């Protein structure tokens, strides 16, 4: 969302400065980061292996873990944000679920204008037949067959990967990465079309945008003419080198559900933002996510080719459609992310003593949406003749799609401008009420940012 805002402001002739606490992990230079299996070569800053249940060493990219009592949330922290550390899935929610979730937004506009705008800017496309038919994509083909036997609707969603480069991997022309499952937490790979390679690059090339990495925002302060942003310049190891402030007339927050909410709550509590918006932090949710795994009667071989590019929808309960996103994994079991619309939402708070965001979330294992997820997975198990695999407990608590905290129509208007403030906008996943309509949220978050900027940028 921040990348979208930067480009559209720059194209409108508005000087813009993008602040990011993490680094720029570039595939075109020596400053790259190894992926989960370390196959990338020439790395000056490789990601060290991390044992299950332990925390990675503090650094300035790629991920931040925010732990609560009931859930643990993963947040992107690098230039390009979550687009470097996700599976590349750009799936569009169905009209029915979207309209129930966000009735104030025209689905026709999203469908005809903003979803296509994002896909075109990134160059996203579904997996081609020849790649799907190649040897390491057997797990996808098995998942398709199992889903069809279960009566699910099978989808090939758009993904933000260069399929021609994947073909080169399969042919042996370049080292294999995506085609052997190294596609998620490895933002440096050239085949991943993260937003630093399209939206942000184009914004900088316009001459109107500057991107400052290794810059953490500590506080937002209201001024008579706009806002002051209190910044820390960081070393690569996360040490504070310098503090300074930037002043602006218009401020756009795109730090994600967790950190946009944290900044606003922290700044209000400190008295630096005086609008007293008591709805910030509300309407937070987990996108109805649940990670599950099954072992088919004939296990698929490892490695499994990536990215996550095949999904299925179980329409068995019209009130609770369940999307299963097949996620290639480095083992023989099948891994799926189940997504639904949660029945209940939680809240985010801020603890000034620890300077941490607090997650107030009740486990939803017995809600109707959770029971619908469980029933859907059981149908898939029955169709595959497989058995469920118990995942480590820390994976069961981990959330990859946090949404909400400054919900449209509650904490802010439908263009993301916060109630009680002028020219202070939120443009990221904080705007969605805890769900993206039983779908991966990346495409909807970006398209909603496009919708907002189409209305706001020309006025500045």
Short mmCIF file of C-alpha atoms in Angstrom, two decimals, residues 216 231-234 239-244:
data_model
loop_
_atom_site.label_atom_id
_atom_site.label_comp_id
_atom_site.label_asym_id
_atom_site.label_seq_id
_atom_site.Cartn_x
_atom_site.Cartn_y
_atom_site.Cartn_z
CA UNK A 216 12.31 3.94 11.91
CA UNK A 231 12.67 9.44 12.85
CA UNK A 232 15.60 7.28 13.90
CA UNK A 233 18.37 6.52 11.42
CA UNK A 234 19.54 2.96 12.04
CA UNK A 239 21.51 0.61 16.38
CA UNK A 240 20.22 4.18 16.53
CA UNK A 241 22.69 6.45 14.75
CA UNK A 242 20.72 9.69 14.65
CA UNK A 243 17.33 11.16 15.54
CA UNK A 244 15.68 13.87 13.47
#
